[in-house]
JSON list of C-alpha atoms in Angstrom, two decimals:
[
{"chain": "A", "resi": 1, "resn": "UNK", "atom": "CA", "xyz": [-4.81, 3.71, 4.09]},
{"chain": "A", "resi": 2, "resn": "UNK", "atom": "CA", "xyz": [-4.47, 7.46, 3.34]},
{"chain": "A", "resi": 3, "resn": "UNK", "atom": "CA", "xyz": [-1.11, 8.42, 1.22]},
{"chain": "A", "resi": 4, "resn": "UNK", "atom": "CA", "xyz": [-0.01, 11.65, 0.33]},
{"chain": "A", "resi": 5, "resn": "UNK", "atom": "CA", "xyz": [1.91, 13.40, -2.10]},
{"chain": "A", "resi": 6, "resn": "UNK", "atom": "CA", "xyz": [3.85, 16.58, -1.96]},
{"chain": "A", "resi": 7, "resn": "UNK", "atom": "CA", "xyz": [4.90, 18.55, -5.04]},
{"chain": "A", "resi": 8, "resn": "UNK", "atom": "CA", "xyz": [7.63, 21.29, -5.33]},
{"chain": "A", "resi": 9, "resn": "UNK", "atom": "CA", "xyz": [6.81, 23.73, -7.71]},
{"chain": "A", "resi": 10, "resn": "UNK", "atom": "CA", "xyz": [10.04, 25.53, -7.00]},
{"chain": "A", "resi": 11, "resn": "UNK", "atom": "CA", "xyz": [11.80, 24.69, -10.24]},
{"chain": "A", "resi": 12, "resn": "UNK", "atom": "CA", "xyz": [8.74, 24.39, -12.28]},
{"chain": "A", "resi": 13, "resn": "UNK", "atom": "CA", "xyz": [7.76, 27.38, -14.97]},
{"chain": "A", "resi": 14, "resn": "UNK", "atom": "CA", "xyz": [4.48, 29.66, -13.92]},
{"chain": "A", "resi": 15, "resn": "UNK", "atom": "CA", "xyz": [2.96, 28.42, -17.15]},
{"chain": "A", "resi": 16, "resn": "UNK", "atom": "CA", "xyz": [3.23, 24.92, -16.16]},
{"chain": "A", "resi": 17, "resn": "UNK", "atom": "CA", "xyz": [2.08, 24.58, -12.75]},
{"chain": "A", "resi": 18, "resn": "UNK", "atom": "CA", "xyz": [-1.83, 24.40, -14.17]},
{"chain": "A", "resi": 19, "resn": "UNK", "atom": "CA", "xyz": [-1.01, 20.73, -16.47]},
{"chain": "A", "resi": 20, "resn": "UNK", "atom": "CA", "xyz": [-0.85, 19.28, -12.21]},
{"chain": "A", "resi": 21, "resn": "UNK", "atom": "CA", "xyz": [-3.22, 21.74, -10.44]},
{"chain": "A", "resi": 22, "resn": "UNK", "atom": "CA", "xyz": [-6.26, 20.24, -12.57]},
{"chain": "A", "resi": 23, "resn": "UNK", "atom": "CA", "xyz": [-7.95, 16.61, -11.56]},
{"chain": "A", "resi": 24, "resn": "UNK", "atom": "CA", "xyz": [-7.36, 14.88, -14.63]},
{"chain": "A", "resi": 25, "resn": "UNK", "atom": "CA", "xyz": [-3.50, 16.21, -14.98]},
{"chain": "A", "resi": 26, "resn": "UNK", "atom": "CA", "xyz": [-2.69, 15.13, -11.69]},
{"chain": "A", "resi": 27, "resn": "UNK", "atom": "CA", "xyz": [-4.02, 11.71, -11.93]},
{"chain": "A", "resi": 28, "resn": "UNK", "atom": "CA", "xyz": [-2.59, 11.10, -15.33]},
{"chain": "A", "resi": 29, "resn": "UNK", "atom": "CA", "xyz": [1.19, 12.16, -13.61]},
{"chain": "A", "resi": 30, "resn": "UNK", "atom": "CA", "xyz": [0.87, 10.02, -10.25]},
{"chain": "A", "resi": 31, "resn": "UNK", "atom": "CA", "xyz": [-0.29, 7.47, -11.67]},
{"chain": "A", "resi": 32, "resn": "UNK", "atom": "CA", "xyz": [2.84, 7.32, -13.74]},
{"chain": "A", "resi": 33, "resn": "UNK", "atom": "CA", "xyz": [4.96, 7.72, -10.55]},
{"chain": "A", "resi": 34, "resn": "UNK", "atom": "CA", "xyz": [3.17, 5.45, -9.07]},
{"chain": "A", "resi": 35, "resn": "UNK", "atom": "CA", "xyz": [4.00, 2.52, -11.73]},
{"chain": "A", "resi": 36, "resn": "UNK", "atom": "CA", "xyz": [8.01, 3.81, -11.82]},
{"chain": "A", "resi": 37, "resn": "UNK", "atom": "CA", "xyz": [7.96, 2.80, -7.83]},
{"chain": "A", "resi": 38, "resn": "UNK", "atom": "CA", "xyz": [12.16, 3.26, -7.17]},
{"chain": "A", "resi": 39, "resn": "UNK", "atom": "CA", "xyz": [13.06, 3.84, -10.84]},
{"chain": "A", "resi": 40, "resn": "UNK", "atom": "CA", "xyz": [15.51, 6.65, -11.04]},
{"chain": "A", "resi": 41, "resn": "UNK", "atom": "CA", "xyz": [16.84, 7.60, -14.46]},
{"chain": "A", "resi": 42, "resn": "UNK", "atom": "CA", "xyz": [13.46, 7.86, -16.60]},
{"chain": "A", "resi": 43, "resn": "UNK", "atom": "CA", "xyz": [13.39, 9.00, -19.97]},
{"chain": "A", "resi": 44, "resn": "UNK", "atom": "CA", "xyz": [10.31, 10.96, -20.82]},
{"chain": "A", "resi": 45, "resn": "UNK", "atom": "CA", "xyz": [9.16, 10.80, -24.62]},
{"chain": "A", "resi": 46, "resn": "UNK", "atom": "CA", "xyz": [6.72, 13.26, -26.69]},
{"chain": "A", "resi": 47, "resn": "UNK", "atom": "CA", "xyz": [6.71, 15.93, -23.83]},
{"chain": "A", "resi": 48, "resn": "UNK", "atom": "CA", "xyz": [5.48, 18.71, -25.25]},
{"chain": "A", "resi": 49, "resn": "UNK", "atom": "CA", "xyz": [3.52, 19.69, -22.27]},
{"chain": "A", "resi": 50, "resn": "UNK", "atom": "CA", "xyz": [6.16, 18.88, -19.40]},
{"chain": "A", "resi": 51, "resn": "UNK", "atom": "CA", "xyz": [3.82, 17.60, -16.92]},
{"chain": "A", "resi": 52, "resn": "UNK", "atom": "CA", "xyz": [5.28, 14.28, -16.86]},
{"chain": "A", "resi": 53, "resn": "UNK", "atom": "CA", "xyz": [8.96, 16.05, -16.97]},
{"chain": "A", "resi": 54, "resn": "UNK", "atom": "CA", "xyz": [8.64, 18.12, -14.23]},
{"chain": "A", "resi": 55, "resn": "UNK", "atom": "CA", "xyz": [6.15, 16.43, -11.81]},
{"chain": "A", "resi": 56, "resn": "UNK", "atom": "CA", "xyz": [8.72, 13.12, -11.81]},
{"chain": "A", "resi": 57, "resn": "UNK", "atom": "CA", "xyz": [11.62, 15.38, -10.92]},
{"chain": "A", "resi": 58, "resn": "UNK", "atom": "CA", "xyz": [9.61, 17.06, -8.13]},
{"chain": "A", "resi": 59, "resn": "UNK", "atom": "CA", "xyz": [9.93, 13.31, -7.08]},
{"chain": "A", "resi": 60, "resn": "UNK", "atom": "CA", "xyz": [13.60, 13.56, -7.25]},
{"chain": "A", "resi": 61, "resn": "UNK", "atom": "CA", "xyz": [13.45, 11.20, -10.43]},
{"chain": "A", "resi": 62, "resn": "UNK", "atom": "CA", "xyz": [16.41, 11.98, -12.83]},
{"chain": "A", "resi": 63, "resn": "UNK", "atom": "CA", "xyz": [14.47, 12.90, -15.71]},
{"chain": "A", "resi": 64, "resn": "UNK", "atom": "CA", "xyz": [15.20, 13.13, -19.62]},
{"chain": "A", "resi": 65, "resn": "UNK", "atom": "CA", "xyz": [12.77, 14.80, -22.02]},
{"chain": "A", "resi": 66, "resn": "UNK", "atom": "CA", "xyz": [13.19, 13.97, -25.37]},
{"chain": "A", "resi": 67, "resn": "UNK", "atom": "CA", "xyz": [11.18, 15.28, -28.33]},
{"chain": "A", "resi": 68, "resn": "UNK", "atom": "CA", "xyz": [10.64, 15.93, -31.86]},
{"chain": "A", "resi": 69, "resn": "UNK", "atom": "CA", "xyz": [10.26, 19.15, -31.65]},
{"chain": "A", "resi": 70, "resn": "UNK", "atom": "CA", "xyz": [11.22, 22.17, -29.79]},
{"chain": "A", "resi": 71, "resn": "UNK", "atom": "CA", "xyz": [8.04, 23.38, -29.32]},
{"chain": "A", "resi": 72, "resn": "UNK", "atom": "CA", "xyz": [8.27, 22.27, -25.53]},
{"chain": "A", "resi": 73, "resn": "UNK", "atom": "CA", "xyz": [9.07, 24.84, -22.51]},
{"chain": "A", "resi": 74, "resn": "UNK", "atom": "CA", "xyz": [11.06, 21.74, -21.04]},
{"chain": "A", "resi": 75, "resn": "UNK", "atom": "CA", "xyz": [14.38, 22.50, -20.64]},
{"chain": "A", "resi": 76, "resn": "UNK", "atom": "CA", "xyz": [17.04, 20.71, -21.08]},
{"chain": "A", "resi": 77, "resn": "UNK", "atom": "CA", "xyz": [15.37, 19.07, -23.71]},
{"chain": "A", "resi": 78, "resn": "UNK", "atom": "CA", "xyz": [16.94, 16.46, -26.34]},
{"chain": "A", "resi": 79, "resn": "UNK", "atom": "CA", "xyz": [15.73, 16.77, -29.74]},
{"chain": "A", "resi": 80, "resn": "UNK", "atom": "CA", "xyz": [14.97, 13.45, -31.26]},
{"chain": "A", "resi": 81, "resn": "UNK", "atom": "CA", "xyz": [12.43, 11.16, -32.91]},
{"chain": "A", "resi": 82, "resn": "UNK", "atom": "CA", "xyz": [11.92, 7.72, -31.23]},
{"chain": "A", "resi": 83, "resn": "UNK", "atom": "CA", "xyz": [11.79, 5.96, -34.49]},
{"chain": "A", "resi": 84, "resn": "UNK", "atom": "CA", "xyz": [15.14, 5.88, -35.37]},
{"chain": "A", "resi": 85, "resn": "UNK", "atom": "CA", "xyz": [18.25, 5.65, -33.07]},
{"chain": "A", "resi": 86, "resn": "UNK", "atom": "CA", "xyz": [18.26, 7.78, -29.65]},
{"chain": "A", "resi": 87, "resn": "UNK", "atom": "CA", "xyz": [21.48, 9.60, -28.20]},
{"chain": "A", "resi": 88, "resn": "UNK", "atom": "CA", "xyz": [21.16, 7.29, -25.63]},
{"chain": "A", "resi": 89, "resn": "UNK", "atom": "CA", "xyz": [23.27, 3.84, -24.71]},
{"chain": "A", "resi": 90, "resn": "UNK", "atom": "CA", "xyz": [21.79, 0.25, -24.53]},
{"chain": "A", "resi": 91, "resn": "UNK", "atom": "CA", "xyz": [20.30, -0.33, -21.31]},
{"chain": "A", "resi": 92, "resn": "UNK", "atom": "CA", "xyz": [20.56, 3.64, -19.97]},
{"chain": "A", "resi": 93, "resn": "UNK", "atom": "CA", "xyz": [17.22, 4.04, -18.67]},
{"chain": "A", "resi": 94, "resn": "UNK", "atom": "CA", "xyz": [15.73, 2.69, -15.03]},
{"chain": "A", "resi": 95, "resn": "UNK", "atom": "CA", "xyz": [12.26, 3.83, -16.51]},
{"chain": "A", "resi": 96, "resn": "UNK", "atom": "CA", "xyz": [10.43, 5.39, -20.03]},
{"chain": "A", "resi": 97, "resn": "UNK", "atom": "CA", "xyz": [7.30, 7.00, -20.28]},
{"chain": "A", "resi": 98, "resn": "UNK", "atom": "CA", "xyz": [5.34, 7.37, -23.00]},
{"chain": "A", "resi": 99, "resn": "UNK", "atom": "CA", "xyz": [1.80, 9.52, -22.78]},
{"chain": "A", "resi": 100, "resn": "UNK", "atom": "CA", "xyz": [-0.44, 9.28, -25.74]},
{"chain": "A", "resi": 101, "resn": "UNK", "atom": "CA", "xyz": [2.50, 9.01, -28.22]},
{"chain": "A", "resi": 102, "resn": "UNK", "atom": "CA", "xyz": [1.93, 5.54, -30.05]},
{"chain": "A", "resi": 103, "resn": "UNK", "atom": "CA", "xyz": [-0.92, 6.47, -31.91]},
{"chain": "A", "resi": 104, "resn": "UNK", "atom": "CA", "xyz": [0.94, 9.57, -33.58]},
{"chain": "A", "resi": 105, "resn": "UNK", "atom": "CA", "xyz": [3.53, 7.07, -34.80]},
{"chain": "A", "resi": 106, "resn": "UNK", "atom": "CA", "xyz": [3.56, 5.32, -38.47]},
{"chain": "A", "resi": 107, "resn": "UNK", "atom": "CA", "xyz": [6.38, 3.09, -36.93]},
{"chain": "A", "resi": 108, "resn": "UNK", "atom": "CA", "xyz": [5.16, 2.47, -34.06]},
{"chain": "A", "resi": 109, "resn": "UNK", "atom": "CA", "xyz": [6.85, -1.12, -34.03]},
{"chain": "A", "resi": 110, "resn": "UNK", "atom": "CA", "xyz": [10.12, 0.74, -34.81]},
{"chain": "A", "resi": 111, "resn": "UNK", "atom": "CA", "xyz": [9.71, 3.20, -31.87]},
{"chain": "A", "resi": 112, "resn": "UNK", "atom": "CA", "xyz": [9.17, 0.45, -28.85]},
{"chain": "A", "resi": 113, "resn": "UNK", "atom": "CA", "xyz": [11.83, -1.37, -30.16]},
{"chain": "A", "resi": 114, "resn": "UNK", "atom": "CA", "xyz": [14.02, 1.45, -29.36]},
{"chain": "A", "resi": 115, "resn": "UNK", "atom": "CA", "xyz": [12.81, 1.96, -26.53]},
{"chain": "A", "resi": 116, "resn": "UNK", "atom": "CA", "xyz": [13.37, -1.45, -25.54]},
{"chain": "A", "resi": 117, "resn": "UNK", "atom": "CA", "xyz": [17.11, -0.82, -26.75]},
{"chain": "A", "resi": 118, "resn": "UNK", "atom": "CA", "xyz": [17.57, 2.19, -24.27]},
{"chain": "A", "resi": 119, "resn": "UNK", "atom": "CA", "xyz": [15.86, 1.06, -21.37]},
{"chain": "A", "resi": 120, "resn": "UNK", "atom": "CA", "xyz": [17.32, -1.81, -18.61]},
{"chain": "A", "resi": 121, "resn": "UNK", "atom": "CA", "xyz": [16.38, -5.30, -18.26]},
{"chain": "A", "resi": 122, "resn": "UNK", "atom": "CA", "xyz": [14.98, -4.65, -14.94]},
{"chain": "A", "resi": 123, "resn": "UNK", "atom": "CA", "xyz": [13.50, -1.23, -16.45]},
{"chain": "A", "resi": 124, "resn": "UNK", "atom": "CA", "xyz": [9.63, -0.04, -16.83]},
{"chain": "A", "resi": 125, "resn": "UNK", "atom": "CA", "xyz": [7.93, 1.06, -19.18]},
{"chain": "A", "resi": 126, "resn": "UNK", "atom": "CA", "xyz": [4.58, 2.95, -18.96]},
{"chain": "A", "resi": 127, "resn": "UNK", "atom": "CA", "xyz": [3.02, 3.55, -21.53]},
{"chain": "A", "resi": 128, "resn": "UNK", "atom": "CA", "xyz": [-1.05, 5.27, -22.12]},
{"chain": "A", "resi": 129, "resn": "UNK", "atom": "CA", "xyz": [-2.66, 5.75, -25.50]},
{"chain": "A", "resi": 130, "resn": "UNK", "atom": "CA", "xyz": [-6.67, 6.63, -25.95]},
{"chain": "A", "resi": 131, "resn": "UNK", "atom": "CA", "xyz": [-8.40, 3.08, -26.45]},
{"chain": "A", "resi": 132, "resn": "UNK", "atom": "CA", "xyz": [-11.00, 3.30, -29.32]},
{"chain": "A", "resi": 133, "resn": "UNK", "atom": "CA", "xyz": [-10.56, 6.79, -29.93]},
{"chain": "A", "resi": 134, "resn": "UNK", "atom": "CA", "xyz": [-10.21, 8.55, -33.41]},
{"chain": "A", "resi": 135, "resn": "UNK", "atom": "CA", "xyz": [-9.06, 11.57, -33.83]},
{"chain": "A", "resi": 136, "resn": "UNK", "atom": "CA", "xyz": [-8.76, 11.86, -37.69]},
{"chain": "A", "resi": 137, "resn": "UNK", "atom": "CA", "xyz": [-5.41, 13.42, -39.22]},
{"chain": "A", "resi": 138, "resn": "UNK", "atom": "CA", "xyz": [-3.98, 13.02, -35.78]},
{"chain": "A", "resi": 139, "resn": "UNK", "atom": "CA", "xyz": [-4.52, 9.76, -34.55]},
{"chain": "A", "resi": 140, "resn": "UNK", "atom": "CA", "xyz": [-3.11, 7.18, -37.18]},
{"chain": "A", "resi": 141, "resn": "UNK", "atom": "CA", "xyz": [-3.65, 4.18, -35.13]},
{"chain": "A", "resi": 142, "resn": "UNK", "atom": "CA", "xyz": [-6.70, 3.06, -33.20]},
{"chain": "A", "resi": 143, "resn": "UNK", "atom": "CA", "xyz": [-5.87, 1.24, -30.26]},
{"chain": "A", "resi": 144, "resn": "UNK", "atom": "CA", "xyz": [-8.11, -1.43, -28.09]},
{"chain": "A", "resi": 145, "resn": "UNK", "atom": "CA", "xyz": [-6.64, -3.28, -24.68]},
{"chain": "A", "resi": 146, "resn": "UNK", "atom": "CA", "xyz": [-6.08, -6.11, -27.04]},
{"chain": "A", "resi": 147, "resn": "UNK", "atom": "CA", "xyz": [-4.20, -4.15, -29.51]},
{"chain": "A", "resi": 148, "resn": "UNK", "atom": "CA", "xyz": [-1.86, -2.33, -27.47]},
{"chain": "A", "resi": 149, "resn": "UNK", "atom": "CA", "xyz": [-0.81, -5.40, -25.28]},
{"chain": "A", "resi": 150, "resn": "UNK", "atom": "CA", "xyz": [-0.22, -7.39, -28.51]},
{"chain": "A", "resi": 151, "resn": "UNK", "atom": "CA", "xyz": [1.91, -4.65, -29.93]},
{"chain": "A", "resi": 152, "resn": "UNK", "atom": "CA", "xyz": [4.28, -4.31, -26.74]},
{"chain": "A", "resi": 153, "resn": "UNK", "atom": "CA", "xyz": [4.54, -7.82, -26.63]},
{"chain": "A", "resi": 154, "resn": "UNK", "atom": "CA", "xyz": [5.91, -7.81, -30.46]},
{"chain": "A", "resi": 155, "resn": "UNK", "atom": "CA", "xyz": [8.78, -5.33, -29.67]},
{"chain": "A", "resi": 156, "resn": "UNK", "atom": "CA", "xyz": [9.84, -7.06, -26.54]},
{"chain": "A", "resi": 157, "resn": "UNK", "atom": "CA", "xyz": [7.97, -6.40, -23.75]},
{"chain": "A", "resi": 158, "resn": "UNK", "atom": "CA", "xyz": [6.15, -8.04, -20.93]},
{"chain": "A", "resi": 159, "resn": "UNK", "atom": "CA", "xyz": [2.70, -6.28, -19.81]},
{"chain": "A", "resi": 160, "resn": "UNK", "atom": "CA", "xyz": [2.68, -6.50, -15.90]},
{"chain": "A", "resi": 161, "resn": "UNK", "atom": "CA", "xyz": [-0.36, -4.48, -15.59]},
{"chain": "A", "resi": 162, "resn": "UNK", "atom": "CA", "xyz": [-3.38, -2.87, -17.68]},
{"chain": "A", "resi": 163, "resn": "UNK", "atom": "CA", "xyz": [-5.37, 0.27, -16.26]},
{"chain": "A", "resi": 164, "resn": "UNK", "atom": "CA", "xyz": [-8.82, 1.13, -18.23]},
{"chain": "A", "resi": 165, "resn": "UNK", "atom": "CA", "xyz": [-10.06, 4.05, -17.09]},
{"chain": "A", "resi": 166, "resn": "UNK", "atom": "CA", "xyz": [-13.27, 4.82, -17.97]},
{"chain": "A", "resi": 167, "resn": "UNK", "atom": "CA", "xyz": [-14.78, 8.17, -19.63]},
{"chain": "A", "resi": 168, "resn": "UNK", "atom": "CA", "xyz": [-14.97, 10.64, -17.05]},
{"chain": "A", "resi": 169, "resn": "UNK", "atom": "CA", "xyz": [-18.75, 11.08, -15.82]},
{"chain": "A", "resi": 170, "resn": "UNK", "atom": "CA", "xyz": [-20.63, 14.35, -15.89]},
{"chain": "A", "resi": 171, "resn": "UNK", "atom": "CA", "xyz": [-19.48, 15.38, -12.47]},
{"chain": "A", "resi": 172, "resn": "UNK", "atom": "CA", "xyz": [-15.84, 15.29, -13.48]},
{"chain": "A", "resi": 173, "resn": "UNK", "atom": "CA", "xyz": [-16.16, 18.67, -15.73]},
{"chain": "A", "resi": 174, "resn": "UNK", "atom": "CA", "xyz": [-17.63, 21.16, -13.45]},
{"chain": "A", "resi": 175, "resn": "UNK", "atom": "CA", "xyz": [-15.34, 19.58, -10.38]},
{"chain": "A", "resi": 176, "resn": "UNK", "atom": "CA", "xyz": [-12.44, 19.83, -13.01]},
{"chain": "A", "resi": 177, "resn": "UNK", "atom": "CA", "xyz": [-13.50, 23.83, -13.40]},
{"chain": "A", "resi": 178, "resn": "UNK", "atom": "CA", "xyz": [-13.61, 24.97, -9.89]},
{"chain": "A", "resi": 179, "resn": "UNK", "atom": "CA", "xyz": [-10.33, 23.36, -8.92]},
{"chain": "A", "resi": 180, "resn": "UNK", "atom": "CA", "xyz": [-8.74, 25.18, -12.28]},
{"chain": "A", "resi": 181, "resn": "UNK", "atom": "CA", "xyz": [-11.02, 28.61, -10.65]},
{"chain": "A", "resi": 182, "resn": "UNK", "atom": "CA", "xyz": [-9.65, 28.45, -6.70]},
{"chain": "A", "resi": 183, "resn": "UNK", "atom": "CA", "xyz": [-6.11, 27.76, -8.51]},
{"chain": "A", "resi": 184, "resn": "UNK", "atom": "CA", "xyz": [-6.24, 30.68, -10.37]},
{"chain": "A", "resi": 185, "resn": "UNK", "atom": "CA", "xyz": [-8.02, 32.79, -8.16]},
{"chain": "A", "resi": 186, "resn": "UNK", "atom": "CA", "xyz": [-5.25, 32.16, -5.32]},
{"chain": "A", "resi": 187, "resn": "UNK", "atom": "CA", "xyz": [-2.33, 32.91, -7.78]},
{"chain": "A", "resi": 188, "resn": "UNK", "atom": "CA", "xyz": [-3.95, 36.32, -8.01]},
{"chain": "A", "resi": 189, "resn": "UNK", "atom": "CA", "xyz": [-4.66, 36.80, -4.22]}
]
């Protein structure tokens, strides 16, 4: 079966488009899609990139970002930590997402809770975090497959499905480079 994807980069900023024109960014963001399936109103936490922002309204998702910061180029963009109460009513969301957030978080407990709290019974919630990976004075919580399903299950949820992708191999770099070279060299042609 052969499936294709089409992306509009129409409303997206110039300094953007490279977070999807690079293997491992595009994966990361259809794969996403791909677990929201008909989900419409998805709220996108921790976006300081956008990629997640803008490729899922490319999809003609209705899209929140929300952040702590407003270091983000996303615009609009609500300014919030997912720890303590969100703008947002009980049940608002079709969809969350939530890219290598949890293991920033001190309350991490605290923060899927809410999330369960603004997202619909029927609703989905993806979620990736780095399994086994330290990052010291960023990472505060080291996370296994066995970790992170026990710690959604504690605030509420139900895991459906668990994806463990494996360290990219050698080949993935230099593959990686050339696609991020032929992008750049045809923005200049």
């Amino acid at each position: 079966m052969i499936s294709a994807i089409t992306l509009s980069t129409r409303d997206m900023p110039p300094d953007f488009r490279p977070f999807l024109w690079n293997i491992l960014g595009f994966q990361e963001a259809y794969a996403i899609r791909m677990f929201l399936g008909d989900k419409k109103r998805i709220l996108v936490l921790g976006e300081t990139s956008g990629r997640d922002t803008y490729f899922l309204r490319s999809q003609g998702k209705d899209v929140v970002a929300v952040d702590i910061a407003l270091s983000t180029p996303i615009q609009p963009l609500v300014v919030a930590d997912v720890t303590r109460p969100l703008p947002f009513p009980t049940g608002y969301f079709d969809g969350v997402v939530m890219s290598e957030i949890l293991e920033h978080l001190l309350e991490d407990l605290q923060a899927l809770r809410e999330v369960r709290r603004v997202l619909a019974d029927d609703g989905v919630l993806t979620v990736s975090v780095p399994f086994y990976h330290e990052w010291p004075g960023v990472h505060l919580r080291l996370h296994s497959p066995s970790t992170i399903c026990a710690l959604l299950e504690r605030s509420g949820f139900v895991v459906d499905d668990l994806i463990e992708r494996g360290a990219w191999l050698d080949w993935h770099q230099p593959i990686q480079l050339l696609c991020t070279v032929l992008y750049q060299a045809g923005r200049l042609l």
